[in-house]
mmCIF file of C-alpha atoms and ligand atoms in Angstrom:
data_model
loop_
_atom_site.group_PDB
_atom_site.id
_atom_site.type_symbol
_atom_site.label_atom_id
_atom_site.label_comp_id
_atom_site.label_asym_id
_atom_site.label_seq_id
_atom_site.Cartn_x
_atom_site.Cartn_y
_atom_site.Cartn_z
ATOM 1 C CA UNK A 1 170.284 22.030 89.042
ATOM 2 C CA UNK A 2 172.188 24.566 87.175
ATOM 3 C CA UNK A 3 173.493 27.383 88.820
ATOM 4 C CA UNK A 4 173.298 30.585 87.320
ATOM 5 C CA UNK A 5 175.958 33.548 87.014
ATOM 6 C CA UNK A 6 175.557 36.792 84.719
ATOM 7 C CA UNK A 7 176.843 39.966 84.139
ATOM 8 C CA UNK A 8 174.958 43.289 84.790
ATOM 9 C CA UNK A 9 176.051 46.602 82.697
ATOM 10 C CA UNK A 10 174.816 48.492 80.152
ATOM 11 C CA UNK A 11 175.469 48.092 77.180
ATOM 12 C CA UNK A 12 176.092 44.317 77.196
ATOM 13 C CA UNK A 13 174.827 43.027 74.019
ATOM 14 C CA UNK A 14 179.156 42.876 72.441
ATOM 15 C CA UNK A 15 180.358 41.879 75.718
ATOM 16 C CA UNK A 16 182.571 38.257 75.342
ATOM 17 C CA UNK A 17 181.973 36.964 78.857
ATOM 18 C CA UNK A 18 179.083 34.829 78.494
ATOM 19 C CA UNK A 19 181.367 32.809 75.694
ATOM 20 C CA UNK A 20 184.395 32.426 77.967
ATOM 21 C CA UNK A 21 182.256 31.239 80.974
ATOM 22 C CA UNK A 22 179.940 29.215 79.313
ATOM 23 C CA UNK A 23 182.940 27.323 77.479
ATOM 24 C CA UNK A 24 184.998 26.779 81.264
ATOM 25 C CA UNK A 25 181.669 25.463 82.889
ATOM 26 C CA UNK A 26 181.345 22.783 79.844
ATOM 27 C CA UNK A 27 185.015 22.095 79.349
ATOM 28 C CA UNK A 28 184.917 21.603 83.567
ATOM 29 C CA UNK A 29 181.605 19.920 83.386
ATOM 30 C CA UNK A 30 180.205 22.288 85.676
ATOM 31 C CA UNK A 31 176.627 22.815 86.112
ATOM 32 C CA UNK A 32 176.743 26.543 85.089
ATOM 33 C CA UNK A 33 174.931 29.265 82.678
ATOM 34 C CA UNK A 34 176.215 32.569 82.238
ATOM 35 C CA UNK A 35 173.631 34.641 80.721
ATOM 36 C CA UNK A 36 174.410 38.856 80.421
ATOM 37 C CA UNK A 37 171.981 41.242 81.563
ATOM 38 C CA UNK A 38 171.337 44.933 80.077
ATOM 39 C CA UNK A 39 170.930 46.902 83.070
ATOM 40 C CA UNK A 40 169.913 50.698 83.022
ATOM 41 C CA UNK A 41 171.444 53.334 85.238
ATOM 42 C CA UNK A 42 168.740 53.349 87.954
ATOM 43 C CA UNK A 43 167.656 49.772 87.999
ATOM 44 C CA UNK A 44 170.495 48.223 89.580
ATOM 45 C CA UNK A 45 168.825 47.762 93.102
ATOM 46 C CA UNK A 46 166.283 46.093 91.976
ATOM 47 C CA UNK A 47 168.237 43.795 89.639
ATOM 48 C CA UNK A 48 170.581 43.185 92.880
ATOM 49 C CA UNK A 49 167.092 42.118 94.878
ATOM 50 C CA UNK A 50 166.205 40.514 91.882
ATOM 51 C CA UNK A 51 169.511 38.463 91.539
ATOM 52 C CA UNK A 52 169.151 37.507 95.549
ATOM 53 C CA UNK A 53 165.681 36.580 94.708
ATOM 54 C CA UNK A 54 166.427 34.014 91.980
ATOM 55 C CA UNK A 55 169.947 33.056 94.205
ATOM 56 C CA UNK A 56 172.281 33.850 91.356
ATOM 57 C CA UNK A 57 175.049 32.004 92.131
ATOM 58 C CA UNK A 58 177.729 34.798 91.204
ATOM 59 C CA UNK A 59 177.737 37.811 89.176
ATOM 60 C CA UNK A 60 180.115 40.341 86.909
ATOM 61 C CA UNK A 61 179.567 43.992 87.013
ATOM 62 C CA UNK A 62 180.813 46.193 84.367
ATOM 63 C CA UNK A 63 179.938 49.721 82.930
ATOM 64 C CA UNK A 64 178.440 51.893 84.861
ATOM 65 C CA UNK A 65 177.566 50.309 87.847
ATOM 66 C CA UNK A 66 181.447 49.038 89.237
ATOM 67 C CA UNK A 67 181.201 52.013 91.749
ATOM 68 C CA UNK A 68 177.321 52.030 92.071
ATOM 69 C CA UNK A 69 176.754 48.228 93.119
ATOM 70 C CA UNK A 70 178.675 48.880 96.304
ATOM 71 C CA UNK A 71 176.246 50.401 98.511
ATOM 72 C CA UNK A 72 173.857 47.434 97.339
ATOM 73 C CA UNK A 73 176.091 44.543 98.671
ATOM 74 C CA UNK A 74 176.405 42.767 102.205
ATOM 75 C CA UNK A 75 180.148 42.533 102.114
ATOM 76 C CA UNK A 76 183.005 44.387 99.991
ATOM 77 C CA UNK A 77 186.530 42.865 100.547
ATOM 78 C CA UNK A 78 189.448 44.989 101.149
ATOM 79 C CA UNK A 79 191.377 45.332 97.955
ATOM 80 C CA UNK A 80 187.602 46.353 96.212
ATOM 81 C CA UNK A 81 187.440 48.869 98.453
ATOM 82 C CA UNK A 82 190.747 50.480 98.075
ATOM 83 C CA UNK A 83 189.829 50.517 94.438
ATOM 84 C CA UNK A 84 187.057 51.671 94.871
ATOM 85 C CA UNK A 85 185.293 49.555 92.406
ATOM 86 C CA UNK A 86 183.439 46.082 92.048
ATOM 87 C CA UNK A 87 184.180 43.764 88.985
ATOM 88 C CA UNK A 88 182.626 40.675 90.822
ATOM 89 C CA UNK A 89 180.302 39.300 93.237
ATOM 90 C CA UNK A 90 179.884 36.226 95.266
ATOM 91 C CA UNK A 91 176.945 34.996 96.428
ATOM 92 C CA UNK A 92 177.841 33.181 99.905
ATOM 93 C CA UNK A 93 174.578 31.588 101.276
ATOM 94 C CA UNK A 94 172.738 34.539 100.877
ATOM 95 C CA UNK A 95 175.353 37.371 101.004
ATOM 96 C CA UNK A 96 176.448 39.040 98.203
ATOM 97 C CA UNK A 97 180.119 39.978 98.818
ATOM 98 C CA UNK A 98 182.300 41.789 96.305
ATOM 99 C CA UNK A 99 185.515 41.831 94.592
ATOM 100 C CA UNK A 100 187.555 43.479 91.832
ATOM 101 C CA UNK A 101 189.620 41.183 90.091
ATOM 102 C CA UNK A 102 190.563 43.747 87.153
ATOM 103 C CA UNK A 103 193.926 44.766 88.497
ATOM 104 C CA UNK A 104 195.354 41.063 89.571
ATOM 105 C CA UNK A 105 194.012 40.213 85.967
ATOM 106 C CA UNK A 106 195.710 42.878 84.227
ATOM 107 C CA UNK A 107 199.313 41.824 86.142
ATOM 108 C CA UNK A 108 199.022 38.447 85.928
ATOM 109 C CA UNK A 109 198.658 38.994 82.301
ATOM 110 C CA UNK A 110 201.688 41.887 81.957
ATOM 111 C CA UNK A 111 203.719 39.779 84.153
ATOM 112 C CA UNK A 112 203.737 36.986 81.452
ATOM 113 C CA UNK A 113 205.437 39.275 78.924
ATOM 114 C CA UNK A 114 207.675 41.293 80.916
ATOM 115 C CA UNK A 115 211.263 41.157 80.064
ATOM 116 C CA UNK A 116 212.835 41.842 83.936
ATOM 117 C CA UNK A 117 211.189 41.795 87.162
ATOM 118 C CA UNK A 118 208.566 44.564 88.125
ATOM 119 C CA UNK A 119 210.607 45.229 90.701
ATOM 120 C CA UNK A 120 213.518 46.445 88.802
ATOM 121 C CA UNK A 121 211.397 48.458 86.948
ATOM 122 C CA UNK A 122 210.232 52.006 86.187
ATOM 123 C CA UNK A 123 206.544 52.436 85.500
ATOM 124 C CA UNK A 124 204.695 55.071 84.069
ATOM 125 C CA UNK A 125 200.734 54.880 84.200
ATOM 126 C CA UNK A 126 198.839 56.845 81.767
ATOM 127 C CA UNK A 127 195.288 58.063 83.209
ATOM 128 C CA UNK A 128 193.358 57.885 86.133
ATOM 129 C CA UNK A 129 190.145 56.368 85.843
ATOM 130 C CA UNK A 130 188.318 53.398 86.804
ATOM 131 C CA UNK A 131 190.576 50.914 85.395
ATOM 132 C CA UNK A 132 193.935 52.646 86.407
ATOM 133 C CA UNK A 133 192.857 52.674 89.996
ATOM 134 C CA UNK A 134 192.846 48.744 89.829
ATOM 135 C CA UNK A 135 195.693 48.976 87.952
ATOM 136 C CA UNK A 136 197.773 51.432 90.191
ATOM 137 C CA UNK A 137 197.381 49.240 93.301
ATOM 138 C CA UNK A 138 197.732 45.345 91.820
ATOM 139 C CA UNK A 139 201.399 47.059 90.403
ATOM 140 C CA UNK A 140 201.960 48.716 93.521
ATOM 141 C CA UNK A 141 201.142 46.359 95.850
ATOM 142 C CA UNK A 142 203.512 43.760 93.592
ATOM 143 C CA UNK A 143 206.478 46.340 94.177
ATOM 144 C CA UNK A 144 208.132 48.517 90.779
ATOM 145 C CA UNK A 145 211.581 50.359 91.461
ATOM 146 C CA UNK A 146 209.575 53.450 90.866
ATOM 147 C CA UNK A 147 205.278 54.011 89.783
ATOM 148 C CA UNK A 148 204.621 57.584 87.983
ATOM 149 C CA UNK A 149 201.020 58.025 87.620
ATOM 150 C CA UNK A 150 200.196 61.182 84.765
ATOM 151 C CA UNK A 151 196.661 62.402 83.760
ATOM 152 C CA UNK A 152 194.837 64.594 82.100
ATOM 153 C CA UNK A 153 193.230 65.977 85.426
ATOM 154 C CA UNK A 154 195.970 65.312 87.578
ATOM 155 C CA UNK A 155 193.724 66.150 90.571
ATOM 156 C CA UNK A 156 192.350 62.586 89.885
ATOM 157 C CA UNK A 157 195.978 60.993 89.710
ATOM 158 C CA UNK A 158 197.002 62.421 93.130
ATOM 159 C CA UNK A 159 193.573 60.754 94.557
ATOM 160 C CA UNK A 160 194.321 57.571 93.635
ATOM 161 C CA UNK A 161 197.425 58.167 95.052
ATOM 162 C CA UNK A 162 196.476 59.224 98.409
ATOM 163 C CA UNK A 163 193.608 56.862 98.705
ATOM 164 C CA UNK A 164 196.385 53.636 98.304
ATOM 165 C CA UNK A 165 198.435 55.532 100.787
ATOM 166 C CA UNK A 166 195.145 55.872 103.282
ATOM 167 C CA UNK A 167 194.559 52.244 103.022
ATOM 168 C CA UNK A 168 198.032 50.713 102.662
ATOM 169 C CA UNK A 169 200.144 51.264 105.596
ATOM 170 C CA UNK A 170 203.124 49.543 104.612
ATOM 171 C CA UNK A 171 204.309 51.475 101.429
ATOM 172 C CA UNK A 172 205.348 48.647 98.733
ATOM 173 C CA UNK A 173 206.074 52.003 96.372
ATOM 174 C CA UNK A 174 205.875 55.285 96.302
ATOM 175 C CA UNK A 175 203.843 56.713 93.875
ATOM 176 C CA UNK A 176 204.440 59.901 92.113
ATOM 177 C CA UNK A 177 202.349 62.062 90.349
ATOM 178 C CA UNK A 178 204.042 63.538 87.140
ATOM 179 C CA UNK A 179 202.258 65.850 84.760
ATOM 180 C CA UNK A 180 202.032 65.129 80.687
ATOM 181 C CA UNK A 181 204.532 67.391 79.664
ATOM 182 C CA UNK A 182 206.973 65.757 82.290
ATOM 183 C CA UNK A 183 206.118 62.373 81.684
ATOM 184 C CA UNK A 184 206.815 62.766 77.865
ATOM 185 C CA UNK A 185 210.382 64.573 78.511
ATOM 186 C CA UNK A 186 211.496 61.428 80.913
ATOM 187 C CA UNK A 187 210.114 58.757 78.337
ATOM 188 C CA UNK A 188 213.320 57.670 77.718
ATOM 189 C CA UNK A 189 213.165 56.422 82.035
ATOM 190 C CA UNK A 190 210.507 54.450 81.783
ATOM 191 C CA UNK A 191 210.829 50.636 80.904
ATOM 192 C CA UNK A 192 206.739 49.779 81.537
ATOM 193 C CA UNK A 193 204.251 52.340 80.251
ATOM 194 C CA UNK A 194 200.771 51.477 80.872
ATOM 195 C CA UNK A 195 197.950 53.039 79.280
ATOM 196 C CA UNK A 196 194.938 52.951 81.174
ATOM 197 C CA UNK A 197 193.141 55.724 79.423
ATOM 198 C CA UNK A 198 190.481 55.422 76.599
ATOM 199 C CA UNK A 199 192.476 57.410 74.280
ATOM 200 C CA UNK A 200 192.945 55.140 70.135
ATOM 201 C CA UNK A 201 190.021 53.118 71.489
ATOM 202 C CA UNK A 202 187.772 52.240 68.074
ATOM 203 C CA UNK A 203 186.128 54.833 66.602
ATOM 204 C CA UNK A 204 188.809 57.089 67.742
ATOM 205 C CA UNK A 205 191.749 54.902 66.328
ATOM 206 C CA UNK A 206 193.742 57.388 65.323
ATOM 207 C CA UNK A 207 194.292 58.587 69.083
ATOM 208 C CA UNK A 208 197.842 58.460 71.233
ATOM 209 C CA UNK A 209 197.878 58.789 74.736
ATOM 210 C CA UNK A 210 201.607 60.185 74.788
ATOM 211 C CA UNK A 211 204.212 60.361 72.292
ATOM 212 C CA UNK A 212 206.629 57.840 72.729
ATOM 213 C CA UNK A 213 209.444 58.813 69.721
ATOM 214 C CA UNK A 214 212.063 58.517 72.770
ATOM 215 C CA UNK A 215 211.583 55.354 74.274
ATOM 216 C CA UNK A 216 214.278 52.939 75.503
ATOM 217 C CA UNK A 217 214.855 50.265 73.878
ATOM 218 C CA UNK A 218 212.697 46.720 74.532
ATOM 219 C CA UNK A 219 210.026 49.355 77.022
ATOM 220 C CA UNK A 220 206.921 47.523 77.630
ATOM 221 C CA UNK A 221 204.278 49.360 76.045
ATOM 222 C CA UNK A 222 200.808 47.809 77.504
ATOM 223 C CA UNK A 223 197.302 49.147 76.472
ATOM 224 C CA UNK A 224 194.432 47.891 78.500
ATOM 225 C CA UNK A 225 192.395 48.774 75.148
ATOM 226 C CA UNK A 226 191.651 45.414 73.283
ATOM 227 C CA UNK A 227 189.363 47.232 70.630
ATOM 228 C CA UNK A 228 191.218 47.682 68.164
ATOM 229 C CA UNK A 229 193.329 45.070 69.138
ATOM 230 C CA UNK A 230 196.705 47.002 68.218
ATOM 231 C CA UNK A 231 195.894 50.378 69.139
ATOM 232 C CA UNK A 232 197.722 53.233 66.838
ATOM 233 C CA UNK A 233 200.467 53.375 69.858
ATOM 234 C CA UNK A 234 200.943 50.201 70.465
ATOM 235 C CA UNK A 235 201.658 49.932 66.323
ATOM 236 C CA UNK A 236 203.798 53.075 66.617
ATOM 237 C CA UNK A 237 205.580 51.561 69.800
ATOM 238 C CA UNK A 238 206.272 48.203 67.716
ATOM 239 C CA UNK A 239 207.782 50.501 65.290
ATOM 240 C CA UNK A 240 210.068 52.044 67.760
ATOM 241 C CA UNK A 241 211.035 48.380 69.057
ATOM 242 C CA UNK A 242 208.976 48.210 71.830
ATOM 243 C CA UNK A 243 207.887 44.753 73.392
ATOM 244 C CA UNK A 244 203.848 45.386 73.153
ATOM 245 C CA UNK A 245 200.821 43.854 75.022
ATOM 246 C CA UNK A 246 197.177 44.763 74.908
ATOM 247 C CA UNK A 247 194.111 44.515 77.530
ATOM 248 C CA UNK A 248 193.006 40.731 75.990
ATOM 249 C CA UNK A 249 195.169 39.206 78.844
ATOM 250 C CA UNK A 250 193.346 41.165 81.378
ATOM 251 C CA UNK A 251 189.770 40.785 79.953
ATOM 252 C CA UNK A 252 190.445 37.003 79.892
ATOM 253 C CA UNK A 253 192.325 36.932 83.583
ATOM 254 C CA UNK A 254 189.506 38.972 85.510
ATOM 255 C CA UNK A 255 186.957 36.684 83.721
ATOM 256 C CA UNK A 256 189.512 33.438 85.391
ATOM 257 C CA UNK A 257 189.638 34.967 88.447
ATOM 258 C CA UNK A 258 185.765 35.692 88.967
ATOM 259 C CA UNK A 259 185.352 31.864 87.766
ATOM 260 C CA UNK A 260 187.930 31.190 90.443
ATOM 261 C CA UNK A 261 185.797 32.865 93.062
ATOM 262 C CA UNK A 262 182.674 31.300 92.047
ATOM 263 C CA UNK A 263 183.937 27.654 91.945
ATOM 264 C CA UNK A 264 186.956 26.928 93.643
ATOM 265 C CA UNK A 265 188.292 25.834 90.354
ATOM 266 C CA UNK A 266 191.010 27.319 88.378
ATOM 267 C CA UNK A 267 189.975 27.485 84.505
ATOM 268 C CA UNK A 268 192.464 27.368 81.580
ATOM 269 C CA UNK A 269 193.572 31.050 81.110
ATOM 270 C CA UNK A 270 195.228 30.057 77.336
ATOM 271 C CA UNK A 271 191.619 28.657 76.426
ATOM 272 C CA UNK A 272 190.048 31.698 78.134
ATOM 273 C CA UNK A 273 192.320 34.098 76.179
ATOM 274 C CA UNK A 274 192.010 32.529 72.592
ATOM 275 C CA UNK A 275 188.613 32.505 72.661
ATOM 276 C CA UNK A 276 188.296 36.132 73.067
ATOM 277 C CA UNK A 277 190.702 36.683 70.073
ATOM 278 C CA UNK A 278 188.686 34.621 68.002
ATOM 279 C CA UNK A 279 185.471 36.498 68.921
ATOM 280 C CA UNK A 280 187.711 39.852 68.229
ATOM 281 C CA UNK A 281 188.986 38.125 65.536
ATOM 282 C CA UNK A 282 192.988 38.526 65.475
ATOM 283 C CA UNK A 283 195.943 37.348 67.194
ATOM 284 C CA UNK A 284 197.245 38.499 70.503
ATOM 285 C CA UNK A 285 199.908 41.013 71.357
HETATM 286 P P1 LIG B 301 187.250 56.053 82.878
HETATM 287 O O1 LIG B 301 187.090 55.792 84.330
HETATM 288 O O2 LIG B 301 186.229 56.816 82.143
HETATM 289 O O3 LIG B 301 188.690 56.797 82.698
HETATM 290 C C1 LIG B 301 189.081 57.307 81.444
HETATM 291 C C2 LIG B 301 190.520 57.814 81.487
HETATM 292 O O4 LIG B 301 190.858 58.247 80.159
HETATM 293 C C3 LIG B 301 190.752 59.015 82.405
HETATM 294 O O5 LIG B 301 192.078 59.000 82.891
HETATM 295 C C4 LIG B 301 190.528 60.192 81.434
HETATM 296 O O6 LIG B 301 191.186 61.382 81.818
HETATM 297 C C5 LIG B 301 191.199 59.645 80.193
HETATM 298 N N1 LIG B 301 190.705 60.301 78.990
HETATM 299 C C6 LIG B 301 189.513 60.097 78.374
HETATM 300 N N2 LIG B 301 189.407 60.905 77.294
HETATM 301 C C7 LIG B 301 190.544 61.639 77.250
HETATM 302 C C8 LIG B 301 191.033 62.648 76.372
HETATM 303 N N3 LIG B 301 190.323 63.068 75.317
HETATM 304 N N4 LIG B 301 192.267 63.181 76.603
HETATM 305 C C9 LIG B 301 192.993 62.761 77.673
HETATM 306 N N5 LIG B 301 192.586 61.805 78.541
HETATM 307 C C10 LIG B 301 191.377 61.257 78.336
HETATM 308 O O7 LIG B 301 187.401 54.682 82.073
HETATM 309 P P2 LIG B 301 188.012 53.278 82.604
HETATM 310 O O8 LIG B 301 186.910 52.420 83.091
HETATM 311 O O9 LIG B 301 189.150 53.587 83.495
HETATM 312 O O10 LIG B 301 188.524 52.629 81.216
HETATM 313 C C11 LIG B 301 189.647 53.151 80.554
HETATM 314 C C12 LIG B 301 190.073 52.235 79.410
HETATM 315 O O11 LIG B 301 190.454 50.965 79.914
HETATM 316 C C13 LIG B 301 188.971 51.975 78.380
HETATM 317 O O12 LIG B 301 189.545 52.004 77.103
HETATM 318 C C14 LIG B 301 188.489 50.578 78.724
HETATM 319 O O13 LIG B 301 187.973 49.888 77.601
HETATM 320 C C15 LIG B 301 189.784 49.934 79.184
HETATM 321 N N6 LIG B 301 189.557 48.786 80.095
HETATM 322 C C16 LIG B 301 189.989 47.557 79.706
HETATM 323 C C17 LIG B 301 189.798 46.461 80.528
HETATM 324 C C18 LIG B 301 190.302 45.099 80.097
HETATM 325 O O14 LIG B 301 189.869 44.094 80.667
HETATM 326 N N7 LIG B 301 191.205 45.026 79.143
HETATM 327 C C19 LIG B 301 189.156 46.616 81.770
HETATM 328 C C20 LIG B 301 188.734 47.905 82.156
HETATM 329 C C21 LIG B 301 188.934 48.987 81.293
HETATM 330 P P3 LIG B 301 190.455 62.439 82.802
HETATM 331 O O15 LIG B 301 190.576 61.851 84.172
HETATM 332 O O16 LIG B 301 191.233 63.673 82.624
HETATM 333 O O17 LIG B 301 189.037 62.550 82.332
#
């Protein structure tokens, strides 16, 4: 019998996971169909019953219900909870345990492309959202020579902050929360820049997060935006000589890693990755 996965968010109708998945279960000849479903805020415990009901296999969870679907599940694993956030769930005879596997995607994928070890490295982290959480804590939990986290609310920068301190008691780096105007006048420190906010995502292309005329030379500009797929700062950091790398790598990781977590089996990442250029239609960065 097949087994089924999905996705629950809303919107889903432009979302390039059922294409990735459904490709690793035939290239692995594994009985599996990944089918996305357009969930309203407000529906999500019943399509969580729903999903138990018809023993879904496994499940993504994307916009708006990461934070939501947590007080519907049996079982949330550590690292989910310290982000605060569920990207993924597991259905284990029954119980439906979650993960996030959006920040180990995202540095698997930077850590490809990265010129010198994280840990020799400064890194700046623009925003403070959803996605920087995850972010914040795979990086962190790796070890950096130094992690600067600015935001436009810093308020929500210095949470993230002291919720990875409340949950990690062995410090693998400190984290420091720098405001805008600082963060743009040390530019020139920095050798991986992250931006995590939604700032030159399409329509509003024309969007930077920070200025970056002063960075060093071969920084690592990285841009967890993949639409466009060369954000205006990413083309202005190319300009500058930066080394640049944009959130296609960590769409297609998270998607391996939830496969991972649902099979046992590890699928091929390059295969994963090019097919979500193809469906965005360009070449990766
Ligand atoms: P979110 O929780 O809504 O956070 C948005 C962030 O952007 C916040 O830091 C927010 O600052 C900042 N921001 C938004 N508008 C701004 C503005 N006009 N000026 C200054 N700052 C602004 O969203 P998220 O879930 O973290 O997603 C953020 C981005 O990551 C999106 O572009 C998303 O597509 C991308 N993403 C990519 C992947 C991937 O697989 N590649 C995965 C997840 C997310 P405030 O805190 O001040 O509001």
């Amino acid at each position: 019998m097949n087994k089924l996965f999905g996705l629950i968010g809303h919107p889903v109708s432009h979302s390039m996971s059922p294409l990735m998945h459904n490709d690793a279960f035939k290239q692995l000849g594994i009985n599996g169909y990944y089918h996305a479903f357009d969930v309203q805020e407000g529906k999500l415990e019943e399509a969580v019953a729903a999903f138990k009901v018809l023993n879904m296999s496994g499940f993504n969870v994307t916009i708006p219900h990461k934070v939501a679907i947590m007080e519907f599940l049996d079982e949330i694993d550590e690292e989910a909870k310290m982000i605060g956030a569920v990207n993924t769930v597991v259905n284990s005879n029954g119980r439906l345990i979650g993960f996030n596997t959006d920040g180990r995607g995202f540095l698997s994928s930077l850590l490809e492309i990265v010129p010198k070890p994280l840990i020799e490295s400064n890194v700046l982290v623009l925003g403070a959202g959803g996605a920087a959480r995850a972010v914040v804590t795979a990086v962190a939990d790796h070890g950096v020579k130094t992690l600067a986290i600015t935001n436009r609310t810093l308020k929500k920068a210095t949470e993230i902050k002291n919720n990875y301190y409340n949950y990690k008691k062995s410090k693998n780096a400190q984290i420091d929360i720098v405001s805008l105007q600082e963060a743009e006048a040390n530019i020139g420190v920095y050798d991986i820049i992250i931006n995590t906010t939604s700032l030159g995502m399409s329509p509003n292309i024309e969007e930077i997060p920070i200025s970056i005329d002063h960075i060093k030379p071969n920084v690592v500009l990285s841009d967890l935006i993949y639409n466009p797929l060369k954000t205006k700062w990413l083309q202005l950091g190319e300009e500058n000589g930066a080394i640049i790398h944009n959130g296609v790598g960590m769409f297609a990781m998270q998607g391996a890693l939830a496969f991972e977590k649902w099979t046992g089996i590890t699928p091929d990442t390059a295969r994963m990755t090019k097919i979500v250029m193809n469906q965005l239609g360009g070449k990766s960065c």
